[in-house]
Amino acid sequence: MDMPVASQGRVDVRDLHIRFHTKGQEVEAVRAANVHVRPGEFVSLIGPSGCGKSTLLNAVAGFIEPSDGQVLLDGQRVTGPGSDRGVVFQQYSLFPWMTVRANVEFGLRMKGVSASERQAQARTLLGLAGLLSFENHYPDQLSGGMKQRVGIVRALATSPQVLLMDEPFGALDSQTRVVMQEILTNMWQRLRISVLFITHDIEEAVFLSDRIYVMTARPGRIKAELDVPLPRPRTPAMTSAPEFAAMVRQIKGLIREESIAAMGGELSEGGLAGLCTEVGPQGVGHLV
């Protein structure tokens, strides 16, 4: 299956450092990170909680200014938010007083697109996401998965060069999440837009991505860059492939090391052994 080839949407994160100052102390969130997304590529960032994944994505979105280093989009330095980057968050960030189609049209209206053209573009994208029959519904009439599909379509409506997704399926149940992954990969294969995707779900990252960056515990650095050895288009059957299982095991090993490190002195390899201690009916008093 031939797919469109993108010519724009290259993201270059070069030697990125991000530090925050809170209560008189400096907190280093990201250290010397280098991440690259080629035009039309789907790239995921994965790592332990609090490692700086979302912070890095927010720097690409232009919401956070780097302390050091650069974020470039098609060779131009990112200095703030822009319509060339669409952002989808875990929360359903829809306007509750607007219909589904009005939500999708919002960015186009802000750009001065005519009403007829806004409607045509919105209906085309809603059709692609399987939501055209809900165009006149309001967000509170939709399921969680449908709301997130509307959020994705709204982000795509202004024709961004890059789609930035911060754990967009994190609030969904496991069954809906799997279906949303299939919908997203099918939409991506039709549009072939550059995507930078944040997730905690290893299987999700492998299924969706061309490449995966694994981050360390805070301060977040790039620990590994992995190519996903699965062909396009992706299908659910591929999750049973030996290559899929092998990559999941590899990433789980990398993440486990960093998750333990992220917990610091609270947990160690020796501490994990203590979780197997037999307590018995007499309770924990006899262990103290």
PDB file of C-alpha atoms in Angstrom:
ATOM      1  CA  MET A   1       0.000   0.000   0.000  1.00  0.00           C
ATOM      2  CA  ASP A   2       1.534   3.282  -1.109  1.00  0.00           C
ATOM      3  CA  MET A   3       1.230   6.165   1.365  1.00  0.00           C
ATOM      4  CA  PRO A   4       1.634   9.905   0.793  1.00  0.00           C
ATOM      5  CA  VAL A   5       5.120  11.211   1.437  1.00  0.00           C
ATOM      6  CA  ALA A   6       5.368  14.300   3.655  1.00  0.00           C
ATOM      7  CA  SER A   7       7.804  17.060   2.778  1.00  0.00           C
ATOM      8  CA  GLN A   8       7.292  19.175   5.905  1.00  0.00           C
ATOM      9  CA  GLY A   9       7.064  18.506   9.603  1.00  0.00           C
ATOM     10  CA  ARG A  10      10.654  17.748  10.599  1.00  0.00           C
ATOM     11  CA  VAL A  11      11.223  18.242  14.339  1.00  0.00           C
ATOM     12  CA  ASP A  12      14.727  18.578  15.752  1.00  0.00           C
ATOM     13  CA  VAL A  13      15.249  18.755  19.504  1.00  0.00           C
ATOM     14  CA  ARG A  14      18.932  19.508  20.033  1.00  0.00           C
ATOM     15  CA  ASP A  15      20.738  19.231  23.366  1.00  0.00           C
ATOM     16  CA  LEU A  16      17.590  20.311  25.203  1.00  0.00           C
ATOM     17  CA  HIS A  17      17.838  21.289  28.873  1.00  0.00           C
ATOM     18  CA  ILE A  18      14.796  22.379  30.874  1.00  0.00           C
ATOM     19  CA  ARG A  19      15.056  23.594  34.454  1.00  0.00           C
ATOM     20  CA  PHE A  20      12.364  24.997  36.720  1.00  0.00           C
ATOM     21  CA  HIS A  21      12.694  27.073  39.872  1.00  0.00           C
ATOM     22  CA  THR A  22      10.200  26.295  42.624  1.00  0.00           C
ATOM     23  CA  LYS A  23      10.329  27.402  46.263  1.00  0.00           C
ATOM     24  CA  GLY A  24      13.852  28.690  45.835  1.00  0.00           C
ATOM     25  CA  GLN A  25      15.158  25.411  44.427  1.00  0.00           C
ATOM     26  CA  GLU A  26      16.148  24.447  40.914  1.00  0.00           C
ATOM     27  CA  VAL A  27      14.563  21.306  39.467  1.00  0.00           C
ATOM     28  CA  GLU A  28      16.150  19.830  36.372  1.00  0.00           C
ATOM     29  CA  ALA A  29      13.403  18.178  34.314  1.00  0.00           C
ATOM     30  CA  VAL A  30      15.199  17.419  31.034  1.00  0.00           C
ATOM     31  CA  ARG A  31      18.941  17.105  30.400  1.00  0.00           C
ATOM     32  CA  ALA A  32      20.751  17.101  27.036  1.00  0.00           C
ATOM     33  CA  ALA A  33      17.880  15.482  25.137  1.00  0.00           C
ATOM     34  CA  ASN A  34      18.151  14.943  21.390  1.00  0.00           C
ATOM     35  CA  VAL A  35      15.000  13.841  19.568  1.00  0.00           C
ATOM     36  CA  HIS A  36      14.260  13.921  15.845  1.00  0.00           C
ATOM     37  CA  VAL A  37      11.035  13.359  13.923  1.00  0.00           C
ATOM     38  CA  ARG A  38      11.368  13.070  10.153  1.00  0.00           C
ATOM     39  CA  PRO A  39       8.574  14.427   7.921  1.00  0.00           C
ATOM     40  CA  GLY A  40       5.630  12.044   8.053  1.00  0.00           C
ATOM     41  CA  GLU A  41       7.133   9.877  10.787  1.00  0.00           C
ATOM     42  CA  PHE A  42       5.364   8.564  13.896  1.00  0.00           C
ATOM     43  CA  VAL A  43       7.701   8.778  16.902  1.00  0.00           C
ATOM     44  CA  SER A  44       6.881   7.913  20.520  1.00  0.00           C
ATOM     45  CA  LEU A  45       8.493   8.981  23.789  1.00  0.00           C
ATOM     46  CA  ILE A  46       8.212   6.543  26.677  1.00  0.00           C
ATOM     47  CA  GLY A  47       9.717   6.465  30.153  1.00  0.00           C
ATOM     48  CA  PRO A  48       8.900   6.297  33.865  1.00  0.00           C
ATOM     49  CA  SER A  49       6.474   8.731  35.469  1.00  0.00           C
ATOM     50  CA  GLY A  50       7.964  12.158  36.053  1.00  0.00           C
ATOM     51  CA  CYS A  51      10.841  11.685  33.613  1.00  0.00           C
ATOM     52  CA  GLY A  52      10.093  14.818  31.570  1.00  0.00           C
ATOM     53  CA  LYS A  53       8.237  13.351  28.574  1.00  0.00           C
ATOM     54  CA  SER A  54       5.407  15.875  28.700  1.00  0.00           C
ATOM     55  CA  THR A  55       7.853  18.686  29.487  1.00  0.00           C
ATOM     56  CA  LEU A  56       9.800  17.895  26.328  1.00  0.00           C
ATOM     57  CA  LEU A  57       6.596  17.780  24.274  1.00  0.00           C
ATOM     58  CA  ASN A  58       5.500  21.121  25.738  1.00  0.00           C
ATOM     59  CA  ALA A  59       8.800  22.613  24.586  1.00  0.00           C
ATOM     60  CA  VAL A  60       8.088  21.394  21.042  1.00  0.00           C
ATOM     61  CA  ALA A  61       4.583  22.863  21.317  1.00  0.00           C
ATOM     62  CA  GLY A  62       6.102  26.207  22.338  1.00  0.00           C
ATOM     63  CA  PHE A  63       4.458  26.233  25.775  1.00  0.00           C
ATOM     64  CA  ILE A  64       7.812  26.043  27.606  1.00  0.00           C
ATOM     65  CA  GLU A  65      11.014  27.891  26.764  1.00  0.00           C
ATOM     66  CA  PRO A  66      14.172  25.754  26.846  1.00  0.00           C
ATOM     67  CA  SER A  67      16.767  26.612  29.475  1.00  0.00           C
ATOM     68  CA  ASP A  68      19.441  25.550  26.975  1.00  0.00           C
ATOM     69  CA  GLY A  69      19.407  23.907  23.576  1.00  0.00           C
ATOM     70  CA  GLN A  70      17.069  24.310  20.637  1.00  0.00           C
ATOM     71  CA  VAL A  71      13.759  23.085  19.278  1.00  0.00           C
ATOM     72  CA  LEU A  72      13.453  23.423  15.505  1.00  0.00           C
ATOM     73  CA  LEU A  73      10.531  22.845  13.158  1.00  0.00           C
ATOM     74  CA  ASP A  74      11.588  22.556   9.523  1.00  0.00           C
ATOM     75  CA  GLY A  75      14.800  24.372  10.421  1.00  0.00           C
ATOM     76  CA  GLN A  76      13.073  27.297  12.143  1.00  0.00           C
ATOM     77  CA  ARG A  77      13.458  27.826  15.867  1.00  0.00           C
ATOM     78  CA  VAL A  78      10.291  27.306  17.916  1.00  0.00           C
ATOM     79  CA  THR A  79       9.643  30.433  19.981  1.00  0.00           C
ATOM     80  CA  GLY A  80       6.013  29.870  20.972  1.00  0.00           C
ATOM     81  CA  PRO A  81       2.797  28.067  20.064  1.00  0.00           C
ATOM     82  CA  GLY A  82       1.700  28.074  16.429  1.00  0.00           C
ATOM     83  CA  SER A  83      -0.883  26.613  14.056  1.00  0.00           C
ATOM     84  CA  ASP A  84       1.878  24.532  12.461  1.00  0.00           C
ATOM     85  CA  ARG A  85       1.628  22.260  15.535  1.00  0.00           C
ATOM     86  CA  GLY A  86      -1.594  20.598  16.645  1.00  0.00           C
ATOM     87  CA  VAL A  87      -1.781  19.414  20.260  1.00  0.00           C
ATOM     88  CA  VAL A  88      -3.965  16.664  21.751  1.00  0.00           C
ATOM     89  CA  PHE A  89      -3.997  16.222  25.532  1.00  0.00           C
ATOM     90  CA  GLN A  90      -5.235  13.400  27.743  1.00  0.00           C
ATOM     91  CA  GLN A  91      -8.093  15.605  28.958  1.00  0.00           C
ATOM     92  CA  TYR A  92     -11.034  16.142  26.635  1.00  0.00           C
ATOM     93  CA  SER A  93     -10.401  19.798  25.846  1.00  0.00           C
ATOM     94  CA  LEU A  94     -13.615  20.440  23.922  1.00  0.00           C
ATOM     95  CA  PHE A  95     -15.910  23.446  24.232  1.00  0.00           C
ATOM     96  CA  PRO A  96     -19.041  21.985  25.897  1.00  0.00           C
ATOM     97  CA  TRP A  97     -21.356  24.673  24.485  1.00  0.00           C
ATOM     98  CA  MET A  98     -20.347  23.921  20.876  1.00  0.00           C
ATOM     99  CA  THR A  99     -21.472  21.054  18.692  1.00  0.00           C
ATOM    100  CA  VAL A 100     -18.952  18.506  17.457  1.00  0.00           C
ATOM    101  CA  ARG A 101     -18.653  20.229  14.081  1.00  0.00           C
ATOM    102  CA  ALA A 102     -18.371  23.685  15.660  1.00  0.00           C
ATOM    103  CA  ASN A 103     -15.524  22.399  17.854  1.00  0.00           C
ATOM    104  CA  VAL A 104     -13.700  21.110  14.783  1.00  0.00           C
ATOM    105  CA  GLU A 105     -14.320  24.348  12.895  1.00  0.00           C
ATOM    106  CA  PHE A 106     -13.065  26.559  15.737  1.00  0.00           C
ATOM    107  CA  GLY A 107      -9.417  26.781  14.661  1.00  0.00           C
ATOM    108  CA  LEU A 108     -10.422  27.340  11.044  1.00  0.00           C
ATOM    109  CA  ARG A 109     -12.724  30.186  12.105  1.00  0.00           C
ATOM    110  CA  MET A 110      -9.846  31.774  14.019  1.00  0.00           C
ATOM    111  CA  LYS A 111      -7.799  31.627  10.796  1.00  0.00           C
ATOM    112  CA  GLY A 112     -10.526  33.445   8.853  1.00  0.00           C
ATOM    113  CA  VAL A 113     -11.639  30.493   6.733  1.00  0.00           C
ATOM    114  CA  SER A 114     -15.072  31.004   5.163  1.00  0.00           C
ATOM    115  CA  ALA A 115     -18.087  29.243   6.669  1.00  0.00           C
ATOM    116  CA  SER A 116     -18.651  26.992   3.657  1.00  0.00           C
ATOM    117  CA  GLU A 117     -15.008  25.929   3.512  1.00  0.00           C
ATOM    118  CA  ARG A 118     -14.906  25.366   7.291  1.00  0.00           C
ATOM    119  CA  GLN A 119     -17.924  23.120   7.093  1.00  0.00           C
ATOM    120  CA  ALA A 120     -16.549  21.133   4.166  1.00  0.00           C
ATOM    121  CA  GLN A 121     -13.177  20.536   5.847  1.00  0.00           C
ATOM    122  CA  ALA A 122     -14.745  19.664   9.196  1.00  0.00           C
ATOM    123  CA  ARG A 123     -17.181  17.186   7.655  1.00  0.00           C
ATOM    124  CA  THR A 124     -14.397  15.525   5.657  1.00  0.00           C
ATOM    125  CA  LEU A 125     -12.281  14.968   8.771  1.00  0.00           C
ATOM    126  CA  LEU A 126     -15.254  13.847  10.857  1.00  0.00           C
ATOM    127  CA  GLY A 127     -16.045  11.313   8.147  1.00  0.00           C
ATOM    128  CA  LEU A 128     -12.473  10.060   8.262  1.00  0.00           C
ATOM    129  CA  ALA A 129     -12.820   9.543  12.027  1.00  0.00           C
ATOM    130  CA  GLY A 130     -16.231   7.877  11.740  1.00  0.00           C
ATOM    131  CA  LEU A 131     -17.993  10.769  13.465  1.00  0.00           C
ATOM    132  CA  LEU A 132     -19.946  12.469  10.690  1.00  0.00           C
ATOM    133  CA  SER A 133     -23.295  11.250  12.004  1.00  0.00           C
ATOM    134  CA  PHE A 134     -22.504  12.990  15.322  1.00  0.00           C
ATOM    135  CA  GLU A 135     -21.607  16.397  13.861  1.00  0.00           C
ATOM    136  CA  ASN A 136     -24.579  18.128  15.541  1.00  0.00           C
ATOM    137  CA  HIS A 137     -24.162  16.442  18.922  1.00  0.00           C
ATOM    138  CA  TYR A 138     -22.629  18.144  21.965  1.00  0.00           C
ATOM    139  CA  PRO A 139     -19.596  16.781  23.863  1.00  0.00           C
ATOM    140  CA  ASP A 140     -21.639  15.610  26.863  1.00  0.00           C
ATOM    141  CA  GLN A 141     -23.585  13.328  24.489  1.00  0.00           C
ATOM    142  CA  LEU A 142     -20.411  11.472  23.443  1.00  0.00           C
ATOM    143  CA  SER A 143     -18.408   8.621  24.932  1.00  0.00           C
ATOM    144  CA  GLY A 144     -14.816   9.175  26.081  1.00  0.00           C
ATOM    145  CA  GLY A 145     -13.391   7.611  22.932  1.00  0.00           C
ATOM    146  CA  MET A 146     -15.605   9.746  20.715  1.00  0.00           C
ATOM    147  CA  LYS A 147     -14.610  12.923  22.572  1.00  0.00           C
ATOM    148  CA  GLN A 148     -10.945  12.125  22.031  1.00  0.00           C
ATOM    149  CA  ARG A 149     -11.557  11.455  18.344  1.00  0.00           C
ATOM    150  CA  VAL A 150     -13.142  14.894  18.090  1.00  0.00           C
ATOM    151  CA  GLY A 151     -10.080  16.351  19.830  1.00  0.00           C
ATOM    152  CA  ILE A 152      -7.769  14.682  17.318  1.00  0.00           C
ATOM    153  CA  VAL A 153      -9.865  15.864  14.374  1.00  0.00           C
ATOM    154  CA  ARG A 154      -9.942  19.411  15.747  1.00  0.00           C
ATOM    155  CA  ALA A 155      -6.143  19.394  16.056  1.00  0.00           C
ATOM    156  CA  LEU A 156      -5.854  18.193  12.447  1.00  0.00           C
ATOM    157  CA  ALA A 157      -8.380  20.674  11.033  1.00  0.00           C
ATOM    158  CA  THR A 158      -5.912  23.568  10.731  1.00  0.00           C
ATOM    159  CA  SER A 159      -3.524  21.374   8.688  1.00  0.00           C
ATOM    160  CA  PRO A 160      -0.588  21.393  11.130  1.00  0.00           C
ATOM    161  CA  GLN A 161       2.754  20.012  10.028  1.00  0.00           C
ATOM    162  CA  VAL A 162       3.176  18.127  13.315  1.00  0.00           C
ATOM    163  CA  LEU A 163       0.668  16.503  15.654  1.00  0.00           C
ATOM    164  CA  LEU A 164       1.768  16.461  19.319  1.00  0.00           C
ATOM    165  CA  MET A 165      -0.100  13.935  21.468  1.00  0.00           C
ATOM    166  CA  ASP A 166       0.323  13.776  25.249  1.00  0.00           C
ATOM    167  CA  GLU A 167      -1.083  10.433  26.454  1.00  0.00           C
ATOM    168  CA  PRO A 168      -4.310  10.987  24.494  1.00  0.00           C
ATOM    169  CA  PHE A 169      -5.766   7.572  25.387  1.00  0.00           C
ATOM    170  CA  GLY A 170      -4.654   7.458  29.015  1.00  0.00           C
ATOM    171  CA  ALA A 171      -8.132   8.089  30.416  1.00  0.00           C
ATOM    172  CA  LEU A 172      -9.850   5.415  28.302  1.00  0.00           C
ATOM    173  CA  ASP A 173     -10.679   1.844  29.277  1.00  0.00           C
ATOM    174  CA  SER A 174      -8.461  -0.851  27.765  1.00  0.00           C
ATOM    175  CA  GLN A 175     -10.933  -2.003  25.110  1.00  0.00           C
ATOM    176  CA  THR A 176     -11.659   1.523  23.882  1.00  0.00           C
ATOM    177  CA  ARG A 177      -7.959   2.303  23.966  1.00  0.00           C
ATOM    178  CA  VAL A 178      -7.150  -0.571  21.577  1.00  0.00           C
ATOM    179  CA  VAL A 179      -9.845   0.585  19.144  1.00  0.00           C
ATOM    180  CA  MET A 180      -8.558   4.170  19.331  1.00  0.00           C
ATOM    181  CA  GLN A 181      -5.053   2.976  18.508  1.00  0.00           C
ATOM    182  CA  GLU A 182      -6.388   1.318  15.358  1.00  0.00           C
ATOM    183  CA  ILE A 183      -8.358   4.431  14.401  1.00  0.00           C
ATOM    184  CA  LEU A 184      -5.324   6.657  14.940  1.00  0.00           C
ATOM    185  CA  THR A 185      -2.945   4.494  12.911  1.00  0.00           C
ATOM    186  CA  ASN A 186      -5.500   4.278  10.092  1.00  0.00           C
ATOM    187  CA  MET A 187      -5.925   8.078  10.069  1.00  0.00           C
ATOM    188  CA  TRP A 188      -2.160   8.575  10.188  1.00  0.00           C
ATOM    189  CA  GLN A 189      -1.659   6.206   7.258  1.00  0.00           C
ATOM    190  CA  ARG A 190      -4.152   8.281   5.254  1.00  0.00           C
ATOM    191  CA  LEU A 191      -2.757  11.701   6.205  1.00  0.00           C
ATOM    192  CA  ARG A 192       0.921  10.843   6.862  1.00  0.00           C
ATOM    193  CA  ILE A 193       1.483  13.773   9.214  1.00  0.00           C
ATOM    194  CA  SER A 194       4.490  13.923  11.564  1.00  0.00           C
ATOM    195  CA  VAL A 195       3.518  12.743  15.066  1.00  0.00           C
ATOM    196  CA  LEU A 196       5.302  13.003  18.413  1.00  0.00           C
ATOM    197  CA  PHE A 197       3.403  10.766  20.825  1.00  0.00           C
ATOM    198  CA  ILE A 198       3.761  10.493  24.617  1.00  0.00           C
ATOM    199  CA  THR A 199       2.644   7.296  26.322  1.00  0.00           C
ATOM    200  CA  HIS A 200       3.242   5.010  29.317  1.00  0.00           C
ATOM    201  CA  ASP A 201       1.872   2.031  27.388  1.00  0.00           C
ATOM    202  CA  ILE A 202       4.690   0.004  25.815  1.00  0.00           C
ATOM    203  CA  GLU A 203       2.441  -2.090  23.555  1.00  0.00           C
ATOM    204  CA  GLU A 204       0.755   1.105  22.348  1.00  0.00           C
ATOM    205  CA  ALA A 205       4.093   2.705  21.481  1.00  0.00           C
ATOM    206  CA  VAL A 206       5.272  -0.353  19.532  1.00  0.00           C
ATOM    207  CA  PHE A 207       1.997  -0.742  17.632  1.00  0.00           C
ATOM    208  CA  LEU A 208       1.800   2.902  16.554  1.00  0.00           C
ATOM    209  CA  SER A 209       5.390   3.999  16.041  1.00  0.00           C
ATOM    210  CA  ASP A 210       8.150   3.996  13.463  1.00  0.00           C
ATOM    211  CA  ARG A 211      10.700   4.818  16.171  1.00  0.00           C
ATOM    212  CA  ILE A 212      10.641   4.954  19.967  1.00  0.00           C
ATOM    213  CA  TYR A 213      12.770   7.037  22.324  1.00  0.00           C
ATOM    214  CA  VAL A 214      13.134   5.651  25.851  1.00  0.00           C
ATOM    215  CA  MET A 215      13.832   8.266  28.532  1.00  0.00           C
ATOM    216  CA  THR A 216      15.649   7.901  31.833  1.00  0.00           C
ATOM    217  CA  ALA A 217      14.358   8.852  35.261  1.00  0.00           C
ATOM    218  CA  ARG A 218      14.512  12.575  36.046  1.00  0.00           C
ATOM    219  CA  PRO A 219      16.357  14.489  34.835  1.00  0.00           C
ATOM    220  CA  GLY A 220      15.073  12.999  31.602  1.00  0.00           C
ATOM    221  CA  ARG A 221      17.740  11.982  29.115  1.00  0.00           C
ATOM    222  CA  ILE A 222      17.431   9.778  26.063  1.00  0.00           C
ATOM    223  CA  LYS A 223      18.461   6.286  27.104  1.00  0.00           C
ATOM    224  CA  ALA A 224      17.700   4.444  23.862  1.00  0.00           C
ATOM    225  CA  GLU A 225      16.428   5.075  20.347  1.00  0.00           C
ATOM    226  CA  LEU A 226      14.732   2.030  18.809  1.00  0.00           C
ATOM    227  CA  ASP A 227      13.425   1.345  15.310  1.00  0.00           C
ATOM    228  CA  VAL A 228      10.177  -0.633  15.249  1.00  0.00           C
ATOM    229  CA  PRO A 229      10.648  -3.634  12.926  1.00  0.00           C
ATOM    230  CA  LEU A 230       7.014  -3.884  11.807  1.00  0.00           C
ATOM    231  CA  PRO A 231       5.763  -3.099   8.295  1.00  0.00           C
ATOM    232  CA  ARG A 232       3.098  -0.579   7.373  1.00  0.00           C
ATOM    233  CA  PRO A 233       0.132  -0.553   7.415  1.00  0.00           C
ATOM    234  CA  ARG A 234      -0.221  -1.795  10.982  1.00  0.00           C
ATOM    235  CA  THR A 235      -2.912  -4.354  11.791  1.00  0.00           C
ATOM    236  CA  PRO A 236      -4.050  -5.854  15.121  1.00  0.00           C
ATOM    237  CA  ALA A 237      -2.644  -9.248  14.067  1.00  0.00           C
ATOM    238  CA  MET A 238       0.870  -7.785  14.278  1.00  0.00           C
ATOM    239  CA  THR A 239       0.619  -7.643  18.069  1.00  0.00           C
ATOM    240  CA  SER A 240       1.056 -11.443  18.027  1.00  0.00           C
ATOM    241  CA  ALA A 241       4.224 -11.302  15.928  1.00  0.00           C
ATOM    242  CA  PRO A 242       7.532 -12.430  17.524  1.00  0.00           C
ATOM    243  CA  GLU A 243       9.110  -9.086  16.573  1.00  0.00           C
ATOM    244  CA  PHE A 244       6.379  -7.243  18.476  1.00  0.00           C
ATOM    245  CA  ALA A 245       6.829  -9.359  21.614  1.00  0.00           C
ATOM    246  CA  ALA A 246      10.618  -9.047  21.476  1.00  0.00           C
ATOM    247  CA  MET A 247      10.490  -5.263  21.294  1.00  0.00           C
ATOM    248  CA  VAL A 248       7.981  -5.072  24.145  1.00  0.00           C
ATOM    249  CA  ARG A 249      10.306  -7.193  26.317  1.00  0.00           C
ATOM    250  CA  GLN A 250      13.295  -5.026  25.420  1.00  0.00           C
ATOM    251  CA  ILE A 251      11.514  -1.792  26.327  1.00  0.00           C
ATOM    252  CA  LYS A 252      10.073  -3.272  29.524  1.00  0.00           C
ATOM    253  CA  GLY A 253      13.610  -4.059  30.657  1.00  0.00           C
ATOM    254  CA  LEU A 254      14.780  -0.526  29.920  1.00  0.00           C
ATOM    255  CA  ILE A 255      11.763   1.068  31.637  1.00  0.00           C
ATOM    256  CA  ARG A 256      11.986  -1.159  34.705  1.00  0.00           C
ATOM    257  CA  GLU A 257      15.534  -0.015  35.414  1.00  0.00           C
ATOM    258  CA  GLU A 258      14.456   3.623  35.188  1.00  0.00           C
ATOM    259  CA  SER A 259      11.251   3.151  37.187  1.00  0.00           C
ATOM    260  CA  ILE A 260      13.265   1.720  40.087  1.00  0.00           C
ATOM    261  CA  ALA A 261      15.734   4.608  39.780  1.00  0.00           C
ATOM    262  CA  ALA A 262      12.847   7.106  39.767  1.00  0.00           C
ATOM    263  CA  MET A 263      11.687   5.756  43.140  1.00  0.00           C
ATOM    264  CA  GLY A 264      15.101   6.468  44.611  1.00  0.00           C
ATOM    265  CA  GLY A 265      15.675   5.159  48.129  1.00  0.00           C
ATOM    266  CA  GLU A 266      12.052   4.090  48.497  1.00  0.00           C
ATOM    267  CA  LEU A 267      12.615   0.931  46.499  1.00  0.00           C
ATOM    268  CA  SER A 268      15.599  -1.143  45.499  1.00  0.00           C
ATOM    269  CA  GLU A 269      16.148  -4.561  44.024  1.00  0.00           C
ATOM    270  CA  GLY A 270      16.476  -5.854  47.585  1.00  0.00           C
ATOM    271  CA  GLY A 271      13.309  -4.034  48.569  1.00  0.00           C
ATOM    272  CA  LEU A 272      11.394  -5.796  45.828  1.00  0.00           C
ATOM    273  CA  ALA A 273      12.227  -9.136  47.425  1.00  0.00           C
ATOM    274  CA  GLY A 274      10.514  -7.954  50.608  1.00  0.00           C
ATOM    275  CA  LEU A 275       7.203  -7.783  48.750  1.00  0.00           C
ATOM    276  CA  CYS A 276       7.211 -11.607  48.768  1.00  0.00           C
ATOM    277  CA  THR A 277       7.325 -11.849  52.579  1.00  0.00           C
ATOM    278  CA  GLU A 278       4.664 -14.136  54.046  1.00  0.00           C
ATOM    279  CA  VAL A 279       2.608 -12.244  56.642  1.00  0.00           C
ATOM    280  CA  GLY A 280       0.058 -14.879  57.665  1.00  0.00           C
ATOM    281  CA  PRO A 281      -3.139 -14.530  59.717  1.00  0.00           C
ATOM    282  CA  GLN A 282      -1.330 -13.116  62.760  1.00  0.00           C
ATOM    283  CA  GLY A 283      -0.715  -9.849  60.898  1.00  0.00           C
ATOM    284  CA  VAL A 284       2.423  -7.771  60.531  1.00  0.00           C
ATOM    285  CA  GLY A 285       3.035  -7.232  64.259  1.00  0.00           C
ATOM    286  CA  HIS A 286       5.290 -10.258  64.562  1.00  0.00           C
ATOM    287  CA  LEU A 287       7.491  -8.914  61.743  1.00  0.00           C
ATOM    288  CA  VAL A 288       8.237  -5.622  63.510  1.00  0.00           C
TER     289      VAL A 288
END
